PDB file of C-alpha atoms in Angstrom:
ATOM      1  CA  GLU A   1     -23.178 -29.017 104.360  1.00 94.00           C
ATOM      2  CA  GLU A   2     -25.383 -27.436 101.877  1.00 96.00           C
ATOM      3  CA  HIS A   3     -29.022 -28.429 101.901  1.00 97.00           C
ATOM      4  CA  LEU A   4     -32.135 -27.770 100.086  1.00 98.00           C
ATOM      5  CA  VAL A   5     -35.596 -28.813 101.581  1.00 98.00           C
ATOM      6  CA  GLU A   6     -38.671 -28.445  99.494  1.00 98.00           C
ATOM      7  CA  SER A   7     -42.396 -28.409 101.023  1.00 97.00           C
ATOM      8  CA  GLY A   8     -45.725 -27.393 100.071  1.00 97.00           C
ATOM      9  CA  GLY A   9     -46.795 -30.412  97.746  1.00 96.00           C
ATOM     10  CA  GLY A  10     -50.079 -32.084  97.790  1.00 97.00           C
ATOM     11  CA  LEU A  11     -53.103 -33.009  96.108  1.00 97.00           C
ATOM     12  CA  VAL A  12     -55.042 -30.275  94.191  1.00 97.00           C
ATOM     13  CA  HIS A  13     -58.030 -30.063  91.841  1.00 97.00           C
ATOM     14  CA  PRO A  14     -57.499 -29.036  88.220  1.00 97.00           C
ATOM     15  CA  GLY A  15     -57.647 -25.305  88.023  1.00 97.00           C
ATOM     16  CA  GLY A  16     -56.325 -24.880  91.660  1.00 97.00           C
ATOM     17  CA  SER A  17     -53.373 -23.287  93.113  1.00 98.00           C
ATOM     18  CA  LEU A  18     -50.242 -24.315  95.084  1.00 98.00           C
ATOM     19  CA  ARG A  19     -47.277 -22.654  96.631  1.00 98.00           C
ATOM     20  CA  LEU A  20     -44.046 -24.703  96.817  1.00 98.00           C
ATOM     21  CA  SER A  21     -41.254 -23.551  99.143  1.00 98.00           C
ATOM     22  CA  CYS A  22     -37.495 -24.529  99.347  1.00 98.00           C
ATOM     23  CA  VAL A  23     -35.421 -23.552 102.307  1.00 98.00           C
ATOM     24  CA  ALA A  24     -31.567 -23.228 101.744  1.00 98.00           C
ATOM     25  CA  SER A  25     -29.063 -24.002 104.534  1.00 98.00           C
ATOM     26  CA  GLY A  26     -25.226 -24.319 104.688  1.00 97.00           C
ATOM     27  CA  PHE A  27     -24.269 -21.573 101.998  1.00 97.00           C
ATOM     28  CA  ASP A  28     -24.774 -17.879 101.296  1.00 97.00           C
ATOM     29  CA  PHE A  29     -28.278 -18.284  99.644  1.00 98.00           C
ATOM     30  CA  TYR A  30     -28.415 -14.713  98.185  1.00 97.00           C
ATOM     31  CA  ILE A  31     -25.387 -15.304  96.013  1.00 97.00           C
ATOM     32  CA  TYR A  32     -26.815 -18.194  94.015  1.00 97.00           C
ATOM     33  CA  SER A  33     -29.214 -18.307  91.101  1.00 97.00           C
ATOM     34  CA  MET A  34     -31.855 -21.083  91.671  1.00 98.00           C
ATOM     35  CA  ASN A  35     -34.042 -23.467  89.559  1.00 98.00           C
ATOM     36  CA  TRP A  36     -37.216 -25.446  89.886  1.00 98.00           C
ATOM     37  CA  VAL A  37     -36.948 -28.735  88.065  1.00 98.00           C
ATOM     38  CA  ARG A  38     -39.836 -31.224  87.817  1.00 98.00           C
ATOM     39  CA  GLN A  39     -40.414 -34.916  86.958  1.00 98.00           C
ATOM     40  CA  ALA A  40     -43.637 -36.350  85.979  1.00 97.00           C
ATOM     41  CA  PRO A  41     -44.268 -39.878  86.893  1.00 97.00           C
ATOM     42  CA  GLY A  42     -42.052 -42.381  84.861  1.00 95.00           C
ATOM     43  CA  LYS A  43     -40.836 -39.382  82.724  1.00 96.00           C
ATOM     44  CA  GLY A  44     -37.704 -37.399  82.513  1.00 96.00           C
ATOM     45  CA  LEU A  45     -36.577 -34.099  84.060  1.00 97.00           C
ATOM     46  CA  GLU A  46     -38.137 -30.954  82.888  1.00 98.00           C
ATOM     47  CA  TRP A  47     -36.812 -27.558  83.960  1.00 98.00           C
ATOM     48  CA  VAL A  48     -39.437 -25.237  85.040  1.00 98.00           C
ATOM     49  CA  SER A  49     -38.157 -21.956  86.273  1.00 98.00           C
ATOM     50  CA  PHE A  50     -34.902 -19.786  86.991  1.00 97.00           C
ATOM     51  CA  ILE A  51     -34.313 -16.865  89.167  1.00 97.00           C
ATOM     52  CA  SER A  52     -31.113 -14.946  89.768  1.00 96.00           C
ATOM     53  CA  GLY A  53     -29.523 -14.289  93.155  1.00 96.00           C
ATOM     54  CA  GLY A  54     -31.057 -10.827  93.514  1.00 95.00           C
ATOM     55  CA  GLY A  55     -34.306 -11.780  91.935  1.00 95.00           C
ATOM     56  CA  GLY A  56     -33.785  -9.425  89.019  1.00 96.00           C
ATOM     57  CA  THR A  57     -33.820 -12.002  86.177  1.00 96.00           C
ATOM     58  CA  ILE A  58     -36.465 -14.828  85.908  1.00 97.00           C
ATOM     59  CA  TYR A  59     -37.160 -17.299  83.154  1.00 97.00           C
ATOM     60  CA  HIS A  60     -39.928 -19.700  82.924  1.00 97.00           C
ATOM     61  CA  ALA A  61     -40.708 -22.924  80.682  1.00 97.00           C
ATOM     62  CA  ASP A  62     -43.225 -22.302  77.917  1.00 96.00           C
ATOM     63  CA  SER A  63     -45.197 -25.144  79.592  1.00 96.00           C
ATOM     64  CA  VAL A  64     -45.784 -22.939  82.663  1.00 98.00           C
ATOM     65  CA  LYS A  65     -45.468 -19.344  81.509  1.00 97.00           C
ATOM     66  CA  GLY A  66     -48.344 -17.259  82.730  1.00 97.00           C
ATOM     67  CA  ARG A  67     -49.342 -19.906  85.296  1.00 98.00           C
ATOM     68  CA  PHE A  68     -46.370 -20.353  87.492  1.00 98.00           C
ATOM     69  CA  THR A  69     -44.258 -17.547  89.193  1.00 98.00           C
ATOM     70  CA  ILE A  70     -40.720 -18.196  90.696  1.00 98.00           C
ATOM     71  CA  SER A  71     -39.684 -15.809  93.607  1.00 98.00           C
ATOM     72  CA  ARG A  72     -37.374 -15.661  96.483  1.00 98.00           C
ATOM     73  CA  ASP A  73     -36.906 -14.086  99.803  1.00 98.00           C
ATOM     74  CA  ASN A  74     -33.167 -13.877 100.638  1.00 98.00           C
ATOM     75  CA  ALA A  75     -33.657 -12.742 104.227  1.00 98.00           C
ATOM     76  CA  LYS A  76     -35.225 -16.181 104.890  1.00 98.00           C
ATOM     77  CA  ASN A  77     -33.003 -18.170 102.653  1.00 98.00           C
ATOM     78  CA  SER A  78     -36.136 -19.330 100.717  1.00 98.00           C
ATOM     79  CA  LEU A  79     -37.200 -19.900  97.071  1.00 98.00           C
ATOM     80  CA  PHE A  80     -40.892 -20.166  96.071  1.00 98.00           C
ATOM     81  CA  LEU A  81     -43.042 -21.403  93.166  1.00 98.00           C
ATOM     82  CA  GLN A  82     -46.372 -20.157  93.048  1.00 98.00           C
ATOM     83  CA  MET A  83     -48.573 -22.484  90.816  1.00 98.00           C
ATOM     84  CA  ASN A  84     -51.861 -21.345  89.549  1.00 98.00           C
ATOM     85  CA  SER A  85     -54.463 -22.868  86.914  1.00 98.00           C
ATOM     86  CA  LEU A  86     -53.036 -26.278  87.742  1.00 98.00           C
ATOM     87  CA  LYS A  87     -53.538 -28.885  85.053  1.00 97.00           C
ATOM     88  CA  ASP A  88     -53.296 -32.676  85.132  1.00 97.00           C
ATOM     89  CA  GLU A  89     -50.041 -32.595  83.308  1.00 97.00           C
ATOM     90  CA  ASP A  90     -48.533 -30.519  86.199  1.00 98.00           C
ATOM     91  CA  THR A  91     -48.536 -33.588  88.287  1.00 98.00           C
ATOM     92  CA  ALA A  92     -44.798 -34.341  89.087  1.00 98.00           C
ATOM     93  CA  VAL A  93     -42.053 -34.248  91.679  1.00 98.00           C
ATOM     94  CA  TYR A  94     -40.828 -30.871  91.952  1.00 98.00           C
ATOM     95  CA  TYR A  95     -37.107 -30.226  92.859  1.00 98.00           C
ATOM     96  CA  CYS A  96     -35.415 -27.014  93.671  1.00 98.00           C
ATOM     97  CA  ALA A  97     -31.623 -26.982  92.575  1.00 98.00           C
ATOM     98  CA  ARG A  98     -28.789 -24.534  93.076  1.00 98.00           C
ATOM     99  CA  ASP A  99     -27.371 -23.020  89.984  1.00 96.00           C
ATOM    100  CA  GLN A 100     -23.453 -23.117  89.750  1.00 93.00           C
ATOM    101  CA  SER A 101     -21.283 -22.606  86.701  1.00 85.00           C
ATOM    102  CA  GLU A 102     -24.430 -23.246  84.375  1.00 90.00           C
ATOM    103  CA  SER A 103     -25.208 -26.474  86.173  1.00 96.00           C
ATOM    104  CA  MET A 104     -27.246 -27.531  89.001  1.00 97.00           C
ATOM    105  CA  ASP A 105     -24.964 -28.816  91.829  1.00 97.00           C
ATOM    106  CA  VAL A 106     -27.258 -28.900  94.989  1.00 98.00           C
ATOM    107  CA  TRP A 107     -30.845 -30.572  94.895  1.00 98.00           C
ATOM    108  CA  GLY A 108     -33.419 -30.937  97.324  1.00 98.00           C
ATOM    109  CA  GLN A 109     -35.023 -34.309  97.909  1.00 97.00           C
ATOM    110  CA  GLY A 110     -38.232 -33.133  96.065  1.00 98.00           C
ATOM    111  CA  THR A 111     -41.964 -32.512  96.943  1.00 98.00           C
ATOM    112  CA  THR A 112     -44.788 -34.277  95.076  1.00 98.00           C
ATOM    113  CA  VAL A 113     -47.670 -32.388  93.457  1.00 98.00           C
ATOM    114  CA  THR A 114     -50.725 -34.431  92.316  1.00 98.00           C
ATOM    115  CA  VAL A 115     -53.394 -32.487  90.155  1.00 98.00           C
ATOM    116  CA  SER A 116     -56.446 -34.731  90.015  1.00 95.00           C
ATOM    117  CA  SER A 117     -60.137 -34.339  90.319  1.00 90.00           C
TER     118      SER A 117
ATOM    119  CA  GLN B   1     -39.688 -35.353  72.190  1.00 69.00           C
ATOM    120  CA  SER B   2     -36.674 -33.529  73.749  1.00 77.00           C
ATOM    121  CA  VAL B   3     -34.600 -31.017  71.964  1.00 87.00           C
ATOM    122  CA  LEU B   4     -31.473 -32.703  73.271  1.00 96.00           C
ATOM    123  CA  THR B   5     -31.306 -36.274  71.891  1.00 97.00           C
ATOM    124  CA  GLN B   6     -29.868 -39.105  74.069  1.00 97.00           C
ATOM    125  CA  PRO B   7     -30.070 -42.788  73.351  1.00 97.00           C
ATOM    126  CA  PRO B   8     -32.904 -44.235  75.550  1.00 96.00           C
ATOM    127  CA  SER B   9     -30.564 -47.067  76.745  1.00 97.00           C
ATOM    128  CA  VAL B  10     -27.112 -48.315  76.897  1.00 97.00           C
ATOM    129  CA  SER B  11     -25.541 -51.355  78.485  1.00 96.00           C
ATOM    130  CA  ALA B  12     -22.289 -52.974  79.233  1.00 95.00           C
ATOM    131  CA  ALA B  13     -20.653 -55.535  81.340  1.00 96.00           C
ATOM    132  CA  PRO B  14     -18.846 -54.655  84.753  1.00 96.00           C
ATOM    133  CA  GLY B  15     -15.466 -53.232  84.341  1.00 96.00           C
ATOM    134  CA  GLN B  16     -16.237 -52.224  80.603  1.00 97.00           C
ATOM    135  CA  ARG B  17     -16.703 -48.787  79.174  1.00 97.00           C
ATOM    136  CA  VAL B  18     -19.951 -46.890  78.023  1.00 97.00           C
ATOM    137  CA  THR B  19     -20.483 -43.736  76.295  1.00 98.00           C
ATOM    138  CA  ILE B  20     -23.573 -41.618  76.335  1.00 98.00           C
ATOM    139  CA  SER B  21     -24.258 -38.925  73.649  1.00 98.00           C
ATOM    140  CA  CYS B  22     -26.298 -35.744  73.767  1.00 98.00           C
ATOM    141  CA  SER B  23     -26.991 -34.272  70.551  1.00 97.00           C
ATOM    142  CA  GLY B  24     -28.204 -30.719  70.176  1.00 97.00           C
ATOM    143  CA  SER B  25     -27.995 -27.525  68.073  1.00 96.00           C
ATOM    144  CA  SER B  26     -25.868 -24.508  67.707  1.00 95.00           C
ATOM    145  CA  SER B  27     -28.015 -22.405  70.062  1.00 96.00           C
ATOM    146  CA  ASN B  28     -27.685 -25.020  72.907  1.00 96.00           C
ATOM    147  CA  VAL B  29     -25.008 -27.755  73.050  1.00 97.00           C
ATOM    148  CA  GLY B  30     -23.014 -25.766  70.450  1.00 96.00           C
ATOM    149  CA  TYR B  31     -23.050 -22.611  72.379  1.00 96.00           C
ATOM    150  CA  ASN B  32     -23.294 -23.145  76.186  1.00 97.00           C
ATOM    151  CA  TYR B  33     -21.712 -25.371  78.612  1.00 97.00           C
ATOM    152  CA  VAL B  34     -23.212 -28.982  79.118  1.00 98.00           C
ATOM    153  CA  SER B  35     -23.604 -30.629  82.481  1.00 98.00           C
ATOM    154  CA  TRP B  36     -24.502 -34.334  83.292  1.00 98.00           C
ATOM    155  CA  TYR B  37     -26.499 -35.846  85.997  1.00 98.00           C
ATOM    156  CA  ARG B  38     -27.319 -39.206  87.436  1.00 98.00           C
ATOM    157  CA  GLN B  39     -30.439 -40.318  88.893  1.00 98.00           C
ATOM    158  CA  VAL B  40     -31.258 -43.475  90.611  1.00 97.00           C
ATOM    159  CA  PRO B  41     -34.978 -43.875  90.498  1.00 93.00           C
ATOM    160  CA  GLY B  42     -36.955 -42.442  93.441  1.00 93.00           C
ATOM    161  CA  THR B  43     -34.009 -40.122  94.406  1.00 97.00           C
ATOM    162  CA  ALA B  44     -32.904 -36.601  93.380  1.00 98.00           C
ATOM    163  CA  PRO B  45     -30.540 -36.161  90.434  1.00 98.00           C
ATOM    164  CA  LYS B  46     -26.715 -35.749  91.175  1.00 98.00           C
ATOM    165  CA  LEU B  47     -24.327 -33.716  89.265  1.00 98.00           C
ATOM    166  CA  LEU B  48     -21.552 -35.636  87.615  1.00 98.00           C
ATOM    167  CA  VAL B  49     -19.944 -33.335  85.041  1.00 98.00           C
ATOM    168  CA  TYR B  50     -20.257 -29.452  84.618  1.00 97.00           C
ATOM    169  CA  ALA B  51     -18.844 -26.968  82.016  1.00 97.00           C
ATOM    170  CA  ASN B  52     -18.610 -29.861  79.569  1.00 97.00           C
ATOM    171  CA  ASN B  53     -15.860 -31.741  81.246  1.00 97.00           C
ATOM    172  CA  LYS B  54     -15.341 -30.699  84.768  1.00 97.00           C
ATOM    173  CA  ARG B  55     -16.060 -33.012  87.663  1.00 97.00           C
ATOM    174  CA  PRO B  56     -17.457 -31.822  91.251  1.00 95.00           C
ATOM    175  CA  SER B  57     -15.456 -32.961  94.170  1.00 94.00           C
ATOM    176  CA  GLY B  58     -16.058 -36.709  94.974  1.00 95.00           C
ATOM    177  CA  ILE B  59     -16.831 -37.770  91.322  1.00 97.00           C
ATOM    178  CA  PRO B  60     -14.233 -40.275  90.340  1.00 96.00           C
ATOM    179  CA  ASP B  61     -12.044 -39.911  87.184  1.00 95.00           C
ATOM    180  CA  ARG B  62     -13.537 -42.815  85.618  1.00 97.00           C
ATOM    181  CA  ILE B  63     -16.348 -40.420  84.691  1.00 98.00           C
ATOM    182  CA  SER B  64     -15.760 -37.775  82.147  1.00 97.00           C
ATOM    183  CA  GLY B  65     -17.402 -35.515  79.806  1.00 98.00           C
ATOM    184  CA  SER B  66     -16.587 -33.965  76.406  1.00 97.00           C
ATOM    185  CA  LYS B  67     -18.028 -31.796  73.807  1.00 97.00           C
ATOM    186  CA  SER B  68     -17.461 -31.404  70.124  1.00 97.00           C
ATOM    187  CA  GLY B  69     -19.599 -29.074  68.009  1.00 96.00           C
ATOM    188  CA  THR B  70     -23.340 -29.731  68.896  1.00 97.00           C
ATOM    189  CA  THR B  71     -22.752 -33.172  70.528  1.00 98.00           C
ATOM    190  CA  ALA B  72     -21.640 -33.753  74.136  1.00 98.00           C
ATOM    191  CA  THR B  73     -20.500 -37.153  75.468  1.00 98.00           C
ATOM    192  CA  LEU B  74     -20.410 -38.789  78.888  1.00 98.00           C
ATOM    193  CA  ASP B  75     -17.801 -41.474  79.276  1.00 98.00           C
ATOM    194  CA  ILE B  76     -17.799 -44.130  82.158  1.00 97.00           C
ATOM    195  CA  THR B  77     -15.050 -46.464  82.346  1.00 97.00           C
ATOM    196  CA  GLY B  78     -14.663 -49.435  84.957  1.00 97.00           C
ATOM    197  CA  LEU B  79     -18.404 -49.992  85.137  1.00 97.00           C
ATOM    198  CA  GLN B  80     -19.806 -50.961  88.414  1.00 95.00           C
ATOM    199  CA  THR B  81     -23.283 -52.346  89.398  1.00 94.00           C
ATOM    200  CA  GLY B  82     -23.814 -49.006  91.346  1.00 94.00           C
ATOM    201  CA  ASP B  83     -23.648 -47.212  88.007  1.00 96.00           C
ATOM    202  CA  GLU B  84     -27.060 -48.480  87.079  1.00 97.00           C
ATOM    203  CA  ALA B  85     -29.307 -45.350  86.947  1.00 97.00           C
ATOM    204  CA  ASP B  86     -30.773 -42.793  84.474  1.00 98.00           C
ATOM    205  CA  TYR B  87     -28.327 -40.271  83.022  1.00 98.00           C
ATOM    206  CA  TYR B  88     -29.341 -36.795  81.839  1.00 98.00           C
ATOM    207  CA  CYS B  89     -27.556 -34.168  79.837  1.00 98.00           C
ATOM    208  CA  ALA B  90     -28.530 -30.473  80.371  1.00 98.00           C
ATOM    209  CA  THR B  91     -27.713 -27.194  78.745  1.00 98.00           C
ATOM    210  CA  TRP B  92     -28.885 -23.609  78.383  1.00 96.00           C
ATOM    211  CA  ASP B  93     -30.573 -22.744  75.068  1.00 96.00           C
ATOM    212  CA  SER B  94     -29.783 -19.058  74.083  1.00 95.00           C
ATOM    213  CA  SER B  95     -32.350 -18.679  71.468  1.00 94.00           C
ATOM    214  CA  LEU B  96     -35.333 -19.897  73.578  1.00 93.00           C
ATOM    215  CA  ASN B  97     -33.897 -18.694  76.974  1.00 94.00           C
ATOM    216  CA  VAL B  98     -34.721 -22.090  78.428  1.00 95.00           C
ATOM    217  CA  GLU B  99     -32.761 -24.760  80.287  1.00 97.00           C
ATOM    218  CA  LEU B 100     -32.988 -28.018  78.259  1.00 97.00           C
ATOM    219  CA  PHE B 101     -32.643 -31.415  79.544  1.00 97.00           C
ATOM    220  CA  GLY B 102     -32.046 -34.615  77.403  1.00 97.00           C
ATOM    221  CA  GLY B 103     -34.681 -37.335  77.353  1.00 96.00           C
ATOM    222  CA  GLY B 104     -32.340 -39.365  79.606  1.00 97.00           C
ATOM    223  CA  THR B 105     -30.542 -42.721  79.015  1.00 98.00           C
ATOM    224  CA  LYS B 106     -31.029 -45.734  81.268  1.00 98.00           C
ATOM    225  CA  LEU B 107     -27.840 -47.371  81.928  1.00 97.00           C
ATOM    226  CA  THR B 108     -27.869 -51.132  82.543  1.00 97.00           C
ATOM    227  CA  VAL B 109     -24.713 -52.930  83.962  1.00 95.00           C
ATOM    228  CA  LEU B 110     -25.008 -56.628  82.618  1.00 88.00           C
TER     229      LEU B 110
END
């Protein structure tokens, strides 16, 4: 069965950094593009970043461009999100999600990031 | 405010039918595939429909999607109390090179 497990969330001060990880199992990770999606408390879903299977194509939402970097290590079946210069408005549950046929068909359980002084 | 517009809430009685719309523009809904997700608060989203009208395995045929021009629609018939959740549409925007989510629709089964 296909699984995604996120980790790395926590409490960080404004201006700080955090690195999220997502480990995949049960499928050929390197074949699939991957996404990060977040959800602020009481709000809707917001797409954050996309990376192709080989890592050659990357997109970021304008709200995180220049501060967040998506990457992957296919040898370790792992997806990452390096988050720098964190702001209060980055507080959210962060999900990794597999990209399939222009949709997101497998989701992790999420990891919570809280940015607060 | 989301680029993709969904009604904030819809409601219907058990056994009835409900439709949720997702309105966009020619660079997103009008050009690319639309997908739909269900999210029970406190849990991860679940894919219901992909490529406008295809269902992943395990999704019952009382759930269906369609698209006409710049508006996509999710249709749920034979409503059950277990359908109560938030529903989101999503699609790629080819002008902005970003994935867009609708603002979400809360479905209440009365």
